[in-house]
């Protein structure tokens, strides 16, 4: 499979799953636009490395996905730079854990903005460009928490359920066109975000690393294994392949059986 000639914009892609998807798509020949809210030398260096390693083109576009105008500008700037936009991956996301009564309002607002509203803005900006190009793939990174809930994650669970709803609406609005919109719903993936929680949890429960991973982090993941960044990248690539032309408006769980429980 080749994505040569295609252009992909991936929100929140200077680390973790977003970067992994960018690596996979670049590896298949797509030109990619990386993004985060920072504007550091290392962010731009990341795009240079990706282009060099995969023999493609890559740019880094600083844009804060908590701000609607910047979400739209990310899409517009990518399309202007490369002259087209074919693939949009809505991946940027943050988490905060607290009971509803104590949940800080500013954290609620930030999670809804970054994890959900950003996808509305980028999709609105991307659809006219995809229609003009005659082809489009929108891949939303939701979560097992887009299909099921956990206590203390009210904003995250609400945003991810919203993301699944937005996915269905975008799919229906483009159903007769060569554009699809789907959501990937990962269980736990061992990204730097999750890795950072392990030492604290080891201290809190007095457990070793293996026990924390198995008994605490992967408690609800029946396979007792993390999904990998590479697997999520592979599924994003599959959704961009011809085999997935008739897959639209649905969710693909990558959760080791979590949502089968
Ligand atoms: P991560 O922290 O490595 O990646 C999050 C990305 O979002 C980073 O690149 C970060 O810079 C970016 N980001 C954060 N705030 C932003 C903002 N305001 N504007 C632009 N970019 C911003 O974490 P990850 O685990 O790779 O998460 C990526 C996505 O996958 C998230 O949407 C997350 O909810 C989802 N997800 C992760 C897991 C998991 O177990 N790691 C499971 C299910 C879903």
PDB file of C-alpha atoms in Angstrom, residues 5-258:
ATOM      1  CA  UNK A   5       0.919  11.968  -3.229  1.00  0.00           C
ATOM      2  CA  UNK A   6      -1.388  12.139  -0.198  1.00  0.00           C
ATOM      3  CA  UNK A   7      -1.112  14.813   2.482  1.00  0.00           C
ATOM      4  CA  UNK A   8      -1.895  14.075   6.138  1.00  0.00           C
ATOM      5  CA  UNK A   9      -2.445  16.526   9.003  1.00  0.00           C
ATOM      6  CA  UNK A  10      -2.188  14.989  12.470  1.00  0.00           C
ATOM      7  CA  UNK A  11      -3.134  17.033  15.540  1.00  0.00           C
ATOM      8  CA  UNK A  12      -1.076  16.577  18.720  1.00  0.00           C
ATOM      9  CA  UNK A  13       1.669  14.699  16.917  1.00  0.00           C
ATOM     10  CA  UNK A  14       4.957  15.639  18.573  1.00  0.00           C
ATOM     11  CA  UNK A  15       4.754  12.561  20.850  1.00  0.00           C
ATOM     12  CA  UNK A  16       2.978   9.278  21.541  1.00  0.00           C
ATOM     13  CA  UNK A  17       0.212   7.952  19.303  1.00  0.00           C
ATOM     14  CA  UNK A  18       0.084  11.039  17.048  1.00  0.00           C
ATOM     15  CA  UNK A  19       3.786  10.822  16.265  1.00  0.00           C
ATOM     16  CA  UNK A  20       3.450   7.060  15.722  1.00  0.00           C
ATOM     17  CA  UNK A  21       0.649   7.605  13.197  1.00  0.00           C
ATOM     18  CA  UNK A  22       2.744  10.291  11.474  1.00  0.00           C
ATOM     19  CA  UNK A  23       5.668   7.835  11.249  1.00  0.00           C
ATOM     20  CA  UNK A  24       3.428   5.144   9.741  1.00  0.00           C
ATOM     21  CA  UNK A  25       1.800   7.454   7.185  1.00  0.00           C
ATOM     22  CA  UNK A  26       5.159   9.029   6.256  1.00  0.00           C
ATOM     23  CA  UNK A  27       6.584   5.499   5.920  1.00  0.00           C
ATOM     24  CA  UNK A  28       3.868   4.843   3.306  1.00  0.00           C
ATOM     25  CA  UNK A  29       4.924   7.949   1.401  1.00  0.00           C
ATOM     26  CA  UNK A  30       2.418  10.535   2.645  1.00  0.00           C
ATOM     27  CA  UNK A  31       3.525  14.115   3.205  1.00  0.00           C
ATOM     28  CA  UNK A  32       2.748  14.975   6.816  1.00  0.00           C
ATOM     29  CA  UNK A  33       2.038  18.013   8.955  1.00  0.00           C
ATOM     30  CA  UNK A  34       2.927  17.562  12.620  1.00  0.00           C
ATOM     31  CA  UNK A  35       1.354  19.735  15.302  1.00  0.00           C
ATOM     32  CA  UNK A  36       1.336  20.726  18.924  1.00  0.00           C
ATOM     33  CA  UNK A  37       0.924  23.931  20.912  1.00  0.00           C
ATOM     34  CA  UNK A  38       4.679  24.362  21.489  1.00  0.00           C
ATOM     35  CA  UNK A  39       7.101  26.001  19.068  1.00  0.00           C
ATOM     36  CA  UNK A  40      10.479  24.533  20.041  1.00  0.00           C
ATOM     37  CA  UNK A  41      13.473  23.745  17.886  1.00  0.00           C
ATOM     38  CA  UNK A  42      12.960  20.058  18.640  1.00  0.00           C
ATOM     39  CA  UNK A  43       9.400  20.191  17.241  1.00  0.00           C
ATOM     40  CA  UNK A  44      10.669  21.406  13.869  1.00  0.00           C
ATOM     41  CA  UNK A  45      13.618  18.978  14.062  1.00  0.00           C
ATOM     42  CA  UNK A  46      11.098  16.145  14.437  1.00  0.00           C
ATOM     43  CA  UNK A  47       9.495  17.077  11.101  1.00  0.00           C
ATOM     44  CA  UNK A  48      12.937  17.273   9.485  1.00  0.00           C
ATOM     45  CA  UNK A  49      13.853  13.819  10.814  1.00  0.00           C
ATOM     46  CA  UNK A  50      10.588  12.302   9.586  1.00  0.00           C
ATOM     47  CA  UNK A  51      11.084  13.743   6.097  1.00  0.00           C
ATOM     48  CA  UNK A  52      14.699  12.564   5.968  1.00  0.00           C
ATOM     49  CA  UNK A  53      14.072   9.040   7.300  1.00  0.00           C
ATOM     50  CA  UNK A  54      11.057   8.346   5.107  1.00  0.00           C
ATOM     51  CA  UNK A  55      12.133  10.253   1.990  1.00  0.00           C
ATOM     52  CA  UNK A  56       9.015  12.418   2.086  1.00  0.00           C
ATOM     53  CA  UNK A  57       8.072  15.977   3.064  1.00  0.00           C
ATOM     54  CA  UNK A  58       7.053  17.028   6.565  1.00  0.00           C
ATOM     55  CA  UNK A  59       6.335  20.289   8.341  1.00  0.00           C
ATOM     56  CA  UNK A  60       5.633  21.208  11.933  1.00  0.00           C
ATOM     57  CA  UNK A  61       2.774  23.653  12.483  1.00  0.00           C
ATOM     58  CA  UNK A  62       2.393  25.220  15.921  1.00  0.00           C
ATOM     59  CA  UNK A  63      -1.313  25.556  16.768  1.00  0.00           C
ATOM     60  CA  UNK A  64      -3.153  25.309  20.081  1.00  0.00           C
ATOM     61  CA  UNK A  65      -5.983  22.796  19.717  1.00  0.00           C
ATOM     62  CA  UNK A  66      -7.833  24.411  22.638  1.00  0.00           C
ATOM     63  CA  UNK A  67      -8.551  27.387  20.363  1.00  0.00           C
ATOM     64  CA  UNK A  68     -11.012  26.977  17.498  1.00  0.00           C
ATOM     65  CA  UNK A  69      -9.347  29.503  15.190  1.00  0.00           C
ATOM     66  CA  UNK A  70      -5.949  27.800  15.602  1.00  0.00           C
ATOM     67  CA  UNK A  71      -7.453  24.376  14.861  1.00  0.00           C
ATOM     68  CA  UNK A  72      -8.837  25.720  11.596  1.00  0.00           C
ATOM     69  CA  UNK A  73      -5.561  27.523  10.844  1.00  0.00           C
ATOM     70  CA  UNK A  74      -3.616  24.245  11.257  1.00  0.00           C
ATOM     71  CA  UNK A  75      -5.708  22.664   8.500  1.00  0.00           C
ATOM     72  CA  UNK A  76      -5.580  25.729   6.252  1.00  0.00           C
ATOM     73  CA  UNK A  77      -1.834  26.188   6.612  1.00  0.00           C
ATOM     74  CA  UNK A  78      -1.192  22.504   5.875  1.00  0.00           C
ATOM     75  CA  UNK A  79      -3.384  22.623   2.758  1.00  0.00           C
ATOM     76  CA  UNK A  80      -1.749  25.866   1.599  1.00  0.00           C
ATOM     77  CA  UNK A  81       1.764  24.500   2.140  1.00  0.00           C
ATOM     78  CA  UNK A  82       1.252  21.186   0.332  1.00  0.00           C
ATOM     79  CA  UNK A  83      -1.496  22.319  -2.081  1.00  0.00           C
ATOM     80  CA  UNK A  84      -3.974  19.689  -0.820  1.00  0.00           C
ATOM     81  CA  UNK A  85      -5.172  17.765   2.238  1.00  0.00           C
ATOM     82  CA  UNK A  86      -6.305  14.147   2.062  1.00  0.00           C
ATOM     83  CA  UNK A  87      -6.019  12.710   5.571  1.00  0.00           C
ATOM     84  CA  UNK A  88      -6.954  14.376   8.856  1.00  0.00           C
ATOM     85  CA  UNK A  89      -6.116  12.599  12.105  1.00  0.00           C
ATOM     86  CA  UNK A  90      -7.681  14.177  15.181  1.00  0.00           C
ATOM     87  CA  UNK A  91      -5.411  12.908  17.922  1.00  0.00           C
ATOM     88  CA  UNK A  92      -4.614  15.772  20.356  1.00  0.00           C
ATOM     89  CA  UNK A  93      -5.808  14.937  23.828  1.00  0.00           C
ATOM     90  CA  UNK A  94      -5.249  15.530  27.524  1.00  0.00           C
ATOM     91  CA  UNK A  95      -6.549  13.898  30.690  1.00  0.00           C
ATOM     92  CA  UNK A  96      -7.455  14.961  34.227  1.00  0.00           C
ATOM     93  CA  UNK A  97      -8.690  12.636  36.944  1.00  0.00           C
ATOM     94  CA  UNK A  98     -11.004  13.888  39.732  1.00  0.00           C
ATOM     95  CA  UNK A  99     -14.534  13.341  41.073  1.00  0.00           C
ATOM     96  CA  UNK A 100     -17.279  15.446  39.488  1.00  0.00           C
ATOM     97  CA  UNK A 101     -17.738  17.714  42.530  1.00  0.00           C
ATOM     98  CA  UNK A 102     -14.022  18.509  42.726  1.00  0.00           C
ATOM     99  CA  UNK A 103     -13.372  18.570  38.972  1.00  0.00           C
ATOM    100  CA  UNK A 104     -11.723  21.948  38.182  1.00  0.00           C
ATOM    101  CA  UNK A 105     -13.920  23.869  35.720  1.00  0.00           C
ATOM    102  CA  UNK A 106     -10.884  25.015  33.724  1.00  0.00           C
ATOM    103  CA  UNK A 107      -9.781  21.377  33.297  1.00  0.00           C
ATOM    104  CA  UNK A 108     -13.285  20.410  32.119  1.00  0.00           C
ATOM    105  CA  UNK A 109     -13.250  23.275  29.585  1.00  0.00           C
ATOM    106  CA  UNK A 110      -9.728  22.421  28.352  1.00  0.00           C
ATOM    107  CA  UNK A 111     -10.504  18.704  27.908  1.00  0.00           C
ATOM    108  CA  UNK A 112     -13.743  19.380  26.023  1.00  0.00           C
ATOM    109  CA  UNK A 113     -11.936  21.948  23.833  1.00  0.00           C
ATOM    110  CA  UNK A 114      -8.813  19.867  23.048  1.00  0.00           C
ATOM    111  CA  UNK A 115     -10.298  16.349  22.975  1.00  0.00           C
ATOM    112  CA  UNK A 116     -13.609  17.171  21.241  1.00  0.00           C
ATOM    113  CA  UNK A 117     -14.199  20.698  19.891  1.00  0.00           C
ATOM    114  CA  UNK A 118     -10.832  20.713  18.085  1.00  0.00           C
ATOM    115  CA  UNK A 119     -12.067  17.826  15.907  1.00  0.00           C
ATOM    116  CA  UNK A 120     -15.202  19.800  15.019  1.00  0.00           C
ATOM    117  CA  UNK A 121     -13.088  22.786  13.939  1.00  0.00           C
ATOM    118  CA  UNK A 122     -10.477  20.799  11.986  1.00  0.00           C
ATOM    119  CA  UNK A 123     -13.180  18.712  10.277  1.00  0.00           C
ATOM    120  CA  UNK A 124     -15.105  21.854   9.287  1.00  0.00           C
ATOM    121  CA  UNK A 125     -11.930  23.319   7.780  1.00  0.00           C
ATOM    122  CA  UNK A 126     -10.829  20.057   6.121  1.00  0.00           C
ATOM    123  CA  UNK A 127     -14.042  18.971   4.390  1.00  0.00           C
ATOM    124  CA  UNK A 128     -14.070  21.667   1.671  1.00  0.00           C
ATOM    125  CA  UNK A 129     -10.396  20.914   0.885  1.00  0.00           C
ATOM    126  CA  UNK A 130     -11.045  17.137   0.742  1.00  0.00           C
ATOM    127  CA  UNK A 131     -14.102  17.684  -1.486  1.00  0.00           C
ATOM    128  CA  UNK A 132     -11.973  19.779  -3.832  1.00  0.00           C
ATOM    129  CA  UNK A 133      -9.313  17.033  -3.920  1.00  0.00           C
ATOM    130  CA  UNK A 134     -11.984  14.361  -4.498  1.00  0.00           C
ATOM    131  CA  UNK A 135     -10.910  12.056  -1.658  1.00  0.00           C
ATOM    132  CA  UNK A 136     -10.667  12.202   2.118  1.00  0.00           C
ATOM    133  CA  UNK A 137     -10.053  10.187   5.250  1.00  0.00           C
ATOM    134  CA  UNK A 138     -10.839  11.499   8.733  1.00  0.00           C
ATOM    135  CA  UNK A 139      -9.480   9.343  11.536  1.00  0.00           C
ATOM    136  CA  UNK A 140     -10.517  10.352  15.037  1.00  0.00           C
ATOM    137  CA  UNK A 141      -8.542   8.983  17.961  1.00  0.00           C
ATOM    138  CA  UNK A 142     -11.254   8.367  20.526  1.00  0.00           C
ATOM    139  CA  UNK A 143     -10.730   5.746  23.262  1.00  0.00           C
ATOM    140  CA  UNK A 144     -12.285   2.758  24.964  1.00  0.00           C
ATOM    141  CA  UNK A 145     -13.629   5.653  27.054  1.00  0.00           C
ATOM    142  CA  UNK A 146     -15.610   6.731  23.972  1.00  0.00           C
ATOM    143  CA  UNK A 147     -17.672   3.548  24.401  1.00  0.00           C
ATOM    144  CA  UNK A 148     -17.587   2.897  28.133  1.00  0.00           C
ATOM    145  CA  UNK A 149     -16.984   4.919  31.297  1.00  0.00           C
ATOM    146  CA  UNK A 150     -14.718   4.969  34.336  1.00  0.00           C
ATOM    147  CA  UNK A 151     -15.234   6.984  37.499  1.00  0.00           C
ATOM    148  CA  UNK A 152     -13.260  10.231  37.963  1.00  0.00           C
ATOM    149  CA  UNK A 153     -12.850  10.831  34.224  1.00  0.00           C
ATOM    150  CA  UNK A 154     -16.041  12.830  33.547  1.00  0.00           C
ATOM    151  CA  UNK A 155     -14.556  15.304  31.050  1.00  0.00           C
ATOM    152  CA  UNK A 156     -12.455  12.708  29.189  1.00  0.00           C
ATOM    153  CA  UNK A 157     -15.304  10.174  28.928  1.00  0.00           C
ATOM    154  CA  UNK A 158     -17.754  12.906  27.836  1.00  0.00           C
ATOM    155  CA  UNK A 159     -15.338  14.260  25.216  1.00  0.00           C
ATOM    156  CA  UNK A 160     -14.515  10.796  23.841  1.00  0.00           C
ATOM    157  CA  UNK A 161     -18.204   9.790  23.659  1.00  0.00           C
ATOM    158  CA  UNK A 162     -18.751  13.116  21.860  1.00  0.00           C
ATOM    159  CA  UNK A 163     -15.937  12.277  19.463  1.00  0.00           C
ATOM    160  CA  UNK A 164     -17.697   9.022  18.548  1.00  0.00           C
ATOM    161  CA  UNK A 165     -20.917  10.994  17.919  1.00  0.00           C
ATOM    162  CA  UNK A 166     -19.096  13.552  15.766  1.00  0.00           C
ATOM    163  CA  UNK A 167     -17.540  10.675  13.797  1.00  0.00           C
ATOM    164  CA  UNK A 168     -20.990   9.306  12.935  1.00  0.00           C
ATOM    165  CA  UNK A 169     -22.333  12.713  11.880  1.00  0.00           C
ATOM    166  CA  UNK A 170     -19.304  13.485   9.678  1.00  0.00           C
ATOM    167  CA  UNK A 171     -19.673  10.034   8.076  1.00  0.00           C
ATOM    168  CA  UNK A 172     -23.356  10.600   7.278  1.00  0.00           C
ATOM    169  CA  UNK A 173     -22.732  14.077   5.871  1.00  0.00           C
ATOM    170  CA  UNK A 174     -20.103  12.651   3.482  1.00  0.00           C
ATOM    171  CA  UNK A 175     -21.668   9.216   2.895  1.00  0.00           C
ATOM    172  CA  UNK A 176     -22.170   9.634  -0.862  1.00  0.00           C
ATOM    173  CA  UNK A 177     -18.697  11.075  -1.393  1.00  0.00           C
ATOM    174  CA  UNK A 178     -15.279   9.359  -1.455  1.00  0.00           C
ATOM    175  CA  UNK A 179     -14.686  10.591   2.078  1.00  0.00           C
ATOM    176  CA  UNK A 180     -14.847   8.444   5.212  1.00  0.00           C
ATOM    177  CA  UNK A 181     -14.759   9.264   8.906  1.00  0.00           C
ATOM    178  CA  UNK A 182     -14.038   6.674  11.586  1.00  0.00           C
ATOM    179  CA  UNK A 183     -12.878   6.536  15.180  1.00  0.00           C
ATOM    180  CA  UNK A 184     -10.132   4.337  16.603  1.00  0.00           C
ATOM    181  CA  UNK A 185     -10.845   3.420  20.221  1.00  0.00           C
ATOM    182  CA  UNK A 186      -7.632   2.298  21.932  1.00  0.00           C
ATOM    183  CA  UNK A 187      -7.496   0.771  25.368  1.00  0.00           C
ATOM    184  CA  UNK A 188      -4.244   1.482  27.195  1.00  0.00           C
ATOM    185  CA  UNK A 189      -1.275   2.216  24.947  1.00  0.00           C
ATOM    186  CA  UNK A 190       2.193   2.503  26.468  1.00  0.00           C
ATOM    187  CA  UNK A 191       2.909   6.129  25.487  1.00  0.00           C
ATOM    188  CA  UNK A 192       5.103   8.534  27.484  1.00  0.00           C
ATOM    189  CA  UNK A 193       1.841   9.757  29.078  1.00  0.00           C
ATOM    190  CA  UNK A 194       1.048   6.319  30.541  1.00  0.00           C
ATOM    191  CA  UNK A 195       4.717   5.484  31.251  1.00  0.00           C
ATOM    192  CA  UNK A 196       4.930   8.589  33.465  1.00  0.00           C
ATOM    193  CA  UNK A 197       2.129   7.273  35.719  1.00  0.00           C
ATOM    194  CA  UNK A 198       3.907   4.010  36.528  1.00  0.00           C
ATOM    195  CA  UNK A 199       6.504   5.200  39.133  1.00  0.00           C
ATOM    196  CA  UNK A 200       3.876   7.106  41.178  1.00  0.00           C
ATOM    197  CA  UNK A 201       1.506   4.151  41.110  1.00  0.00           C
ATOM    198  CA  UNK A 202       4.353   1.812  42.184  1.00  0.00           C
ATOM    199  CA  UNK A 203       4.991   4.082  45.191  1.00  0.00           C
ATOM    200  CA  UNK A 204       1.289   4.529  46.002  1.00  0.00           C
ATOM    201  CA  UNK A 205       0.515   0.786  46.105  1.00  0.00           C
ATOM    202  CA  UNK A 206       3.982  -0.463  47.115  1.00  0.00           C
ATOM    203  CA  UNK A 207       4.007  -2.700  44.027  1.00  0.00           C
ATOM    204  CA  UNK A 208       6.712  -3.516  41.493  1.00  0.00           C
ATOM    205  CA  UNK A 209       6.444  -2.332  37.890  1.00  0.00           C
ATOM    206  CA  UNK A 210       5.054  -5.601  36.500  1.00  0.00           C
ATOM    207  CA  UNK A 211       2.335  -5.809  39.172  1.00  0.00           C
ATOM    208  CA  UNK A 212       1.308  -2.168  38.674  1.00  0.00           C
ATOM    209  CA  UNK A 213       0.980  -2.720  34.929  1.00  0.00           C
ATOM    210  CA  UNK A 214      -0.995  -5.957  35.293  1.00  0.00           C
ATOM    211  CA  UNK A 215      -3.145  -5.271  38.365  1.00  0.00           C
ATOM    212  CA  UNK A 216      -3.716  -1.506  38.197  1.00  0.00           C
ATOM    213  CA  UNK A 217      -3.187  -0.065  34.724  1.00  0.00           C
ATOM    214  CA  UNK A 218      -4.344  -3.058  32.705  1.00  0.00           C
ATOM    215  CA  UNK A 219      -6.978  -4.108  35.234  1.00  0.00           C
ATOM    216  CA  UNK A 220      -9.766  -3.641  32.661  1.00  0.00           C
ATOM    217  CA  UNK A 221      -7.789  -4.810  29.620  1.00  0.00           C
ATOM    218  CA  UNK A 222      -8.411  -8.597  29.487  1.00  0.00           C
ATOM    219  CA  UNK A 223      -5.407  -9.306  27.225  1.00  0.00           C
ATOM    220  CA  UNK A 224      -3.184  -7.857  30.006  1.00  0.00           C
ATOM    221  CA  UNK A 225      -1.070  -6.318  27.273  1.00  0.00           C
ATOM    222  CA  UNK A 226      -0.773  -2.732  26.126  1.00  0.00           C
ATOM    223  CA  UNK A 227      -1.829  -1.863  22.602  1.00  0.00           C
ATOM    224  CA  UNK A 228       1.197  -0.424  20.806  1.00  0.00           C
ATOM    225  CA  UNK A 229       1.703   2.859  19.017  1.00  0.00           C
ATOM    226  CA  UNK A 230       2.657   0.855  15.913  1.00  0.00           C
ATOM    227  CA  UNK A 231      -0.646  -1.046  16.014  1.00  0.00           C
ATOM    228  CA  UNK A 232      -2.631   2.206  16.164  1.00  0.00           C
ATOM    229  CA  UNK A 233      -0.537   3.539  13.256  1.00  0.00           C
ATOM    230  CA  UNK A 234      -1.293   0.372  11.289  1.00  0.00           C
ATOM    231  CA  UNK A 235      -5.020   0.744  11.860  1.00  0.00           C
ATOM    232  CA  UNK A 236      -4.947   4.407  10.793  1.00  0.00           C
ATOM    233  CA  UNK A 237      -3.143   3.288   7.616  1.00  0.00           C
ATOM    234  CA  UNK A 238      -5.732   0.526   7.045  1.00  0.00           C
ATOM    235  CA  UNK A 239      -8.515   3.139   7.278  1.00  0.00           C
ATOM    236  CA  UNK A 240      -6.701   5.062   4.507  1.00  0.00           C
ATOM    237  CA  UNK A 241      -6.495   1.969   2.295  1.00  0.00           C
ATOM    238  CA  UNK A 242      -8.888   0.951  -0.484  1.00  0.00           C
ATOM    239  CA  UNK A 243     -10.017  -2.020   1.635  1.00  0.00           C
ATOM    240  CA  UNK A 244     -11.644   0.508   3.991  1.00  0.00           C
ATOM    241  CA  UNK A 245     -13.535   2.477   1.327  1.00  0.00           C
ATOM    242  CA  UNK A 246     -16.905   1.296   2.695  1.00  0.00           C
ATOM    243  CA  UNK A 247     -15.964   1.606   6.367  1.00  0.00           C
ATOM    244  CA  UNK A 248     -17.404   4.868   7.612  1.00  0.00           C
ATOM    245  CA  UNK A 249     -19.100   6.175  10.741  1.00  0.00           C
ATOM    246  CA  UNK A 250     -17.868   3.377  12.944  1.00  0.00           C
ATOM    247  CA  UNK A 251     -15.432   2.632  15.751  1.00  0.00           C
ATOM    248  CA  UNK A 252     -12.493   0.226  15.723  1.00  0.00           C
ATOM    249  CA  UNK A 253     -11.603  -0.975  19.201  1.00  0.00           C
ATOM    250  CA  UNK A 254      -7.960  -1.773  19.919  1.00  0.00           C
ATOM    251  CA  UNK A 255      -8.419  -2.630  23.568  1.00  0.00           C
ATOM    252  CA  UNK A 256      -7.480  -6.276  24.199  1.00  0.00           C
ATOM    253  CA  UNK A 257     -11.132  -7.135  24.904  1.00  0.00           C
ATOM    254  CA  UNK A 258     -11.977  -4.265  27.303  1.00  0.00           C
TER     255      UNK A 258
END
